[in-house]
């Protein structure tokens, strides 16, 4: 297995599946009150350059839950903010900690840290990808609807970091994916092209939300303006209007369809309050599963490093 988790396309179907299956086991163990202490004596650093509620707290809770320790490092409080090169930070942190979990802007930033770090680097969201989130989302899909290869899974809205990681997951794990994005707001072209070449089931990009959602089993939505795109927020409200997941649009999906939202949600923009709070929405199970999935990731990656 790769030493770093910075994009899903570096992994096989079996490797991704085994992380999800392990997360399900760890979730059940937690429910049964089993003590989990496989990372006692281990420490991770969370280096975050963007806000976070779920990813930060679920990684911290996961690490503490496995008996380990966490150092949270807002990038602006490090010497990076005064010009220290990333490659120096990577080669310093790897002397102190057993893994570096990073949330930042450019994918090239986590790639550079991974190039220099001797300990695993985990991508906790970049402008291009949100790989750990998609693994816990697939876990939620399996729990609520069964095997993804038997389902119509739909992405509605912006072709953002979440969409790109869903595309890579679909191609690596062999399930189909239908995306509907406004013209000019599609996913990363290289990500889509490479995934389509590798895919066993169709990955389809549409521009009509009604066509995409018809007979869907799983409907994914996310904010229309991601972190870093705040100045486009107003303009996007108009462009994305017809992609809002409301009761009428959801009625085109299968009646038993589930709705996923990675949160935070902007109510009455990409999703209505009624749908977010409705019986079909599994967003809060999804949020919980981040913690179990992050335990599986930490257990798998941190256990490979030598004790300091
Ligand atoms: N879903 C997600 O990544 O949420 P946060 O931005 O709160 O971490
Ligand atoms: N696409 C969103 C996801 C937030 C978890 C963003 O990058 O802001």
GROMACS .gro file of C-alpha atoms in nm, residues 29-308:
model
  280
   29UNK     CA    1  -1.631  -0.245   1.850
   30UNK     CA    2  -1.693   0.110   1.978
   31UNK     CA    3  -2.065   0.037   2.003
   32UNK     CA    4  -1.981  -0.274   2.208
   33UNK     CA    5  -1.756  -0.071   2.439
   34UNK     CA    6  -1.439  -0.255   2.333
   35UNK     CA    7  -1.119  -0.080   2.438
   36UNK     CA    8  -0.913   0.029   2.137
   37UNK     CA    9  -0.553   0.108   2.217
   38UNK     CA   10  -0.356   0.017   1.907
   39UNK     CA   11  -0.196   0.364   1.879
   40UNK     CA   12  -0.081   0.413   2.239
   41UNK     CA   13   0.246   0.605   2.236
   42UNK     CA   14   0.185   0.740   1.886
   43UNK     CA   15   0.132   1.107   1.794
   44UNK     CA   16  -0.006   1.277   1.484
   45UNK     CA   17   0.009   1.640   1.373
   46UNK     CA   18  -0.295   1.805   1.215
   47UNK     CA   19  -0.168   2.093   0.999
   48UNK     CA   20  -0.472   2.293   0.892
   49UNK     CA   21  -0.478   2.595   0.665
   50UNK     CA   22  -0.860   2.611   0.626
   51UNK     CA   23  -1.146   2.595   0.878
   52UNK     CA   24  -1.286   2.258   0.985
   53UNK     CA   25  -1.532   2.118   1.235
   54UNK     CA   26  -1.590   1.754   1.137
   55UNK     CA   27  -1.256   1.657   0.987
   56UNK     CA   28  -1.050   1.809   1.265
   57UNK     CA   29  -1.260   1.674   1.551
   58UNK     CA   30  -1.315   1.331   1.394
   59UNK     CA   31  -0.940   1.285   1.334
   60UNK     CA   32  -0.867   1.402   1.688
   61UNK     CA   33  -1.139   1.181   1.840
   62UNK     CA   34  -1.019   0.888   1.628
   63UNK     CA   35  -0.658   0.926   1.739
   64UNK     CA   36  -0.747   0.969   2.107
   65UNK     CA   37  -0.994   0.682   2.073
   66UNK     CA   38  -0.709   0.455   1.963
   67UNK     CA   39  -0.495   0.566   2.258
   68UNK     CA   40  -0.278   0.815   2.067
   69UNK     CA   41  -0.208   1.187   2.093
   70UNK     CA   42  -0.274   1.482   1.860
   71UNK     CA   43  -0.099   1.814   1.802
   72UNK     CA   44  -0.324   2.061   1.618
   73UNK     CA   45  -0.127   2.317   1.416
   74UNK     CA   46  -0.301   2.608   1.241
   75UNK     CA   47  -0.067   2.689   0.952
   76UNK     CA   48  -0.080   3.062   1.021
   77UNK     CA   49   0.084   3.000   1.360
   78UNK     CA   50   0.380   2.817   1.206
   79UNK     CA   51   0.694   2.952   1.042
   80UNK     CA   52   0.537   2.864   0.705
   81UNK     CA   53   0.349   3.190   0.744
   82UNK     CA   54   0.689   3.366   0.756
   83UNK     CA   55   0.825   3.189   0.451
   84UNK     CA   56   0.981   2.867   0.583
   85UNK     CA   57   0.982   2.614   0.296
   86UNK     CA   58   0.734   2.326   0.311
   87UNK     CA   59   1.014   2.076   0.260
   88UNK     CA   60   1.182   2.195   0.580
   89UNK     CA   61   0.860   2.173   0.779
   90UNK     CA   62   0.800   1.820   0.646
   91UNK     CA   63   1.149   1.705   0.750
   92UNK     CA   64   1.110   1.856   1.097
   93UNK     CA   65   0.759   1.730   1.175
   94UNK     CA   66   0.849   1.378   1.068
   95UNK     CA   67   1.107   1.367   1.349
   96UNK     CA   68   0.836   1.440   1.607
   97UNK     CA   69   0.517   1.268   1.492
   98UNK     CA   70   0.398   0.943   1.333
   99UNK     CA   71   0.174   1.097   1.066
  100UNK     CA   72   0.087   1.440   0.925
  101UNK     CA   73  -0.279   1.510   0.846
  102UNK     CA   74  -0.305   1.821   0.625
  103UNK     CA   75  -0.589   2.047   0.511
  104UNK     CA   76  -0.476   2.313   0.268
  105UNK     CA   77  -0.539   2.483  -0.067
  106UNK     CA   78  -0.327   2.338  -0.348
  107UNK     CA   79  -0.290   1.964  -0.398
  108UNK     CA   80   0.076   2.035  -0.481
  109UNK     CA   81   0.125   2.141  -0.117
  110UNK     CA   82   0.032   1.798   0.027
  111UNK     CA   83   0.227   1.634  -0.256
  112UNK     CA   84   0.538   1.829  -0.163
  113UNK     CA   85   0.503   1.751   0.207
  114UNK     CA   86   0.455   1.383   0.116
  115UNK     CA   87   0.767   1.391  -0.102
  116UNK     CA   88   0.982   1.505   0.191
  117UNK     CA   89   0.810   1.343   0.489
  118UNK     CA   90   0.926   1.004   0.612
  119UNK     CA   91   0.596   0.957   0.793
  120UNK     CA   92   0.256   0.915   0.621
  121UNK     CA   93   0.080   1.227   0.496
  122UNK     CA   94  -0.300   1.216   0.491
  123UNK     CA   95  -0.502   1.461   0.279
  124UNK     CA   96  -0.778   1.612   0.495
  125UNK     CA   97  -0.905   1.827   0.200
  126UNK     CA   98  -0.743   2.032  -0.070
  127UNK     CA   99  -0.898   2.242  -0.346
  128UNK     CA  100  -0.871   1.931  -0.568
  129UNK     CA  101  -0.966   1.639  -0.342
  130UNK     CA  102  -1.137   1.528  -0.020
  131UNK     CA  103  -1.039   1.159  -0.023
  132UNK     CA  104  -1.101   1.061   0.341
  133UNK     CA  105  -1.450   1.215   0.326
  134UNK     CA  106  -1.545   1.008   0.022
  135UNK     CA  107  -1.434   0.684   0.192
  136UNK     CA  108  -1.660   0.753   0.489
  137UNK     CA  109  -1.939   0.854   0.248
  138UNK     CA  110  -1.908   0.518   0.069
  139UNK     CA  111  -1.922   0.349   0.409
  140UNK     CA  112  -2.248   0.536   0.473
  141UNK     CA  113  -2.383   0.433   0.132
  142UNK     CA  114  -2.303   0.067   0.204
  143UNK     CA  115  -2.468   0.085   0.548
  144UNK     CA  116  -2.783   0.248   0.415
  145UNK     CA  117  -2.820   0.103   0.063
  146UNK     CA  118  -2.574  -0.184   0.013
  147UNK     CA  119  -2.298  -0.239  -0.244
  148UNK     CA  120  -2.230   0.076  -0.452
  149UNK     CA  121  -2.188  -0.123  -0.774
  150UNK     CA  122  -2.561  -0.209  -0.761
  151UNK     CA  123  -2.675   0.152  -0.713
  152UNK     CA  124  -2.731   0.465  -0.918
  153UNK     CA  125  -2.510   0.719  -0.739
  154UNK     CA  126  -2.554   1.082  -0.836
  155UNK     CA  127  -2.356   1.399  -0.772
  156UNK     CA  128  -2.548   1.727  -0.811
  157UNK     CA  129  -2.391   2.073  -0.820
  158UNK     CA  130  -2.035   2.198  -0.829
  159UNK     CA  131  -1.759   1.980  -0.978
  160UNK     CA  132  -1.546   2.047  -0.672
  161UNK     CA  133  -1.298   1.857  -0.452
  162UNK     CA  134  -1.575   1.622  -0.332
  163UNK     CA  135  -1.687   1.549  -0.689
  164UNK     CA  136  -1.328   1.480  -0.798
  165UNK     CA  137  -1.274   1.231  -0.516
  166UNK     CA  138  -1.609   1.061  -0.589
  167UNK     CA  139  -1.497   1.024  -0.952
  168UNK     CA  140  -1.168   0.864  -0.846
  169UNK     CA  141  -1.348   0.637  -0.599
  170UNK     CA  142  -1.590   0.522  -0.871
  171UNK     CA  143  -1.310   0.438  -1.111
  172UNK     CA  144  -1.093   0.263  -0.847
  173UNK     CA  145  -1.377   0.070  -0.685
  174UNK     CA  146  -1.572  -0.014  -1.000
  175UNK     CA  147  -1.908   0.154  -0.944
  176UNK     CA  148  -2.096   0.389  -1.175
  177UNK     CA  149  -2.140   0.761  -1.111
  178UNK     CA  150  -2.366   1.022  -1.271
  179UNK     CA  151  -2.273   1.386  -1.220
  180UNK     CA  152  -2.478   1.692  -1.311
  181UNK     CA  153  -2.297   2.026  -1.295
  182UNK     CA  154  -2.375   2.361  -1.457
  183UNK     CA  155  -2.181   2.427  -1.781
  184UNK     CA  156  -1.836   2.557  -1.688
  185UNK     CA  157  -1.853   2.416  -1.332
  186UNK     CA  158  -1.766   2.055  -1.406
  187UNK     CA  159  -1.506   1.846  -1.227
  188UNK     CA  160  -1.133   1.866  -1.295
  189UNK     CA  161  -1.088   1.762  -1.659
  190UNK     CA  162  -0.776   1.552  -1.604
  191UNK     CA  163  -0.931   1.370  -1.309
  192UNK     CA  164  -1.243   1.294  -1.514
  193UNK     CA  165  -1.054   1.186  -1.825
  194UNK     CA  166  -0.821   0.951  -1.636
  195UNK     CA  167  -1.106   0.805  -1.433
  196UNK     CA  168  -1.319   0.743  -1.742
  197UNK     CA  169  -1.030   0.551  -1.902
  198UNK     CA  170  -0.991   0.327  -1.597
  199UNK     CA  171  -1.363   0.292  -1.509
  200UNK     CA  172  -1.542  -0.044  -1.529
  201UNK     CA  173  -1.888   0.117  -1.500
  202UNK     CA  174  -1.989   0.445  -1.668
  203UNK     CA  175  -1.894   0.779  -1.517
  204UNK     CA  176  -2.127   1.027  -1.684
  205UNK     CA  177  -2.119   1.407  -1.677
  206UNK     CA  178  -2.453   1.579  -1.748
  207UNK     CA  179  -2.576   1.935  -1.711
  208UNK     CA  180  -2.941   1.860  -1.635
  209UNK     CA  181  -3.014   1.784  -1.266
  210UNK     CA  182  -3.352   1.624  -1.346
  211UNK     CA  183  -3.201   1.383  -1.597
  212UNK     CA  184  -2.924   1.295  -1.352
  213UNK     CA  185  -3.140   1.235  -1.045
  214UNK     CA  186  -3.408   1.027  -1.219
  215UNK     CA  187  -3.416   0.681  -1.052
  216UNK     CA  188  -3.115   0.763  -0.833
  217UNK     CA  189  -3.049   0.551  -0.522
  218UNK     CA  190  -2.796   0.791  -0.369
  219UNK     CA  191  -2.795   1.169  -0.414
  220UNK     CA  192  -2.491   1.372  -0.310
  221UNK     CA  193  -2.488   1.748  -0.272
  222UNK     CA  194  -2.234   1.998  -0.139
  223UNK     CA  195  -2.202   2.375  -0.111
  224UNK     CA  196  -2.196   2.571  -0.438
  225UNK     CA  197  -1.896   2.782  -0.334
  226UNK     CA  198  -1.619   2.595  -0.155
  227UNK     CA  199  -1.370   2.736   0.092
  228UNK     CA  200  -1.157   2.988  -0.097
  229UNK     CA  201  -1.440   3.074  -0.343
  230UNK     CA  202  -1.628   3.311  -0.111
  231UNK     CA  203  -1.608   3.597  -0.360
  232UNK     CA  204  -1.806   3.386  -0.613
  233UNK     CA  205  -2.079   3.298  -0.365
  234UNK     CA  206  -2.337   3.552  -0.492
  235UNK     CA  207  -2.276   3.483  -0.862
  236UNK     CA  208  -2.306   3.108  -0.806
  237UNK     CA  209  -2.646   3.138  -0.632
  238UNK     CA  210  -2.800   3.225  -0.964
  239UNK     CA  211  -2.599   2.983  -1.181
  240UNK     CA  212  -2.670   2.681  -0.957
  241UNK     CA  213  -3.035   2.764  -0.877
  242UNK     CA  214  -3.185   2.470  -1.070
  243UNK     CA  215  -2.951   2.228  -0.890
  244UNK     CA  216  -3.107   2.290  -0.547
  245UNK     CA  217  -3.204   1.959  -0.387
  246UNK     CA  218  -3.562   2.026  -0.282
  247UNK     CA  219  -3.863   1.800  -0.234
  248UNK     CA  220  -3.969   1.830  -0.601
  249UNK     CA  221  -3.627   1.735  -0.740
  250UNK     CA  222  -3.580   1.454  -0.486
  251UNK     CA  223  -3.919   1.309  -0.591
  252UNK     CA  224  -3.757   1.212  -0.925
  253UNK     CA  225  -3.514   0.979  -0.744
  254UNK     CA  226  -3.616   0.633  -0.623
  255UNK     CA  227  -3.852   0.667  -0.325
  256UNK     CA  228  -3.598   0.480  -0.110
  257UNK     CA  229  -3.305   0.701  -0.220
  258UNK     CA  230  -3.074   0.843   0.044
  259UNK     CA  231  -2.935   1.196   0.047
  260UNK     CA  232  -2.575   1.264   0.144
  261UNK     CA  233  -2.422   1.600   0.232
  262UNK     CA  234  -2.070   1.619   0.372
  263UNK     CA  235  -2.168   1.934   0.566
  264UNK     CA  236  -2.148   2.221   0.640
  265UNK     CA  237  -2.476   2.282   0.453
  266UNK     CA  238  -2.616   2.609   0.327
  267UNK     CA  239  -2.988   2.565   0.381
  268UNK     CA  240  -3.214   2.691   0.102
  269UNK     CA  241  -2.914   2.706  -0.132
  270UNK     CA  242  -2.787   2.361  -0.243
  271UNK     CA  243  -3.040   2.182  -0.019
  272UNK     CA  244  -3.364   2.281   0.148
  273UNK     CA  245  -3.414   2.258   0.522
  274UNK     CA  246  -3.696   2.010   0.451
  275UNK     CA  247  -3.470   1.767   0.262
  276UNK     CA  248  -3.173   1.807   0.497
  277UNK     CA  249  -3.392   1.736   0.800
  278UNK     CA  250  -3.602   1.478   0.614
  279UNK     CA  251  -3.611   1.099   0.661
  280UNK     CA  252  -3.405   1.029   0.347
  281UNK     CA  253  -3.106   1.235   0.460
  282UNK     CA  254  -2.815   1.047   0.621
  283UNK     CA  255  -2.581   1.346   0.662
  284UNK     CA  256  -2.536   1.298   1.036
  285UNK     CA  257  -2.457   0.925   1.003
  286UNK     CA  258  -2.212   1.037   0.737
  287UNK     CA  259  -2.053   1.280   0.982
  288UNK     CA  260  -2.022   1.009   1.248
  289UNK     CA  261  -1.866   0.766   1.003
  290UNK     CA  262  -1.580   1.009   0.942
  291UNK     CA  263  -1.450   0.924   1.289
  292UNK     CA  264  -1.466   0.546   1.238
  293UNK     CA  265  -1.309   0.572   0.894
  294UNK     CA  266  -1.034   0.798   1.024
  295UNK     CA  267  -0.959   0.537   1.291
  296UNK     CA  268  -0.916   0.279   1.014
  297UNK     CA  269  -0.686   0.515   0.820
  298UNK     CA  270  -0.475   0.603   1.125
  299UNK     CA  271  -0.448   0.243   1.237
  300UNK     CA  272  -0.339   0.134   0.891
  301UNK     CA  273  -0.094   0.416   0.816
  302UNK     CA  274   0.050   0.503   1.160
  303UNK     CA  275   0.114   0.138   1.250
  304UNK     CA  276   0.355   0.120   0.957
  305UNK     CA  277   0.588   0.385   1.100
  306UNK     CA  278   0.865   0.298   1.345
  307UNK     CA  279   0.842   0.425   1.702
  308UNK     CA  280   1.037   0.749   1.748
   0.00000   0.00000   0.00000
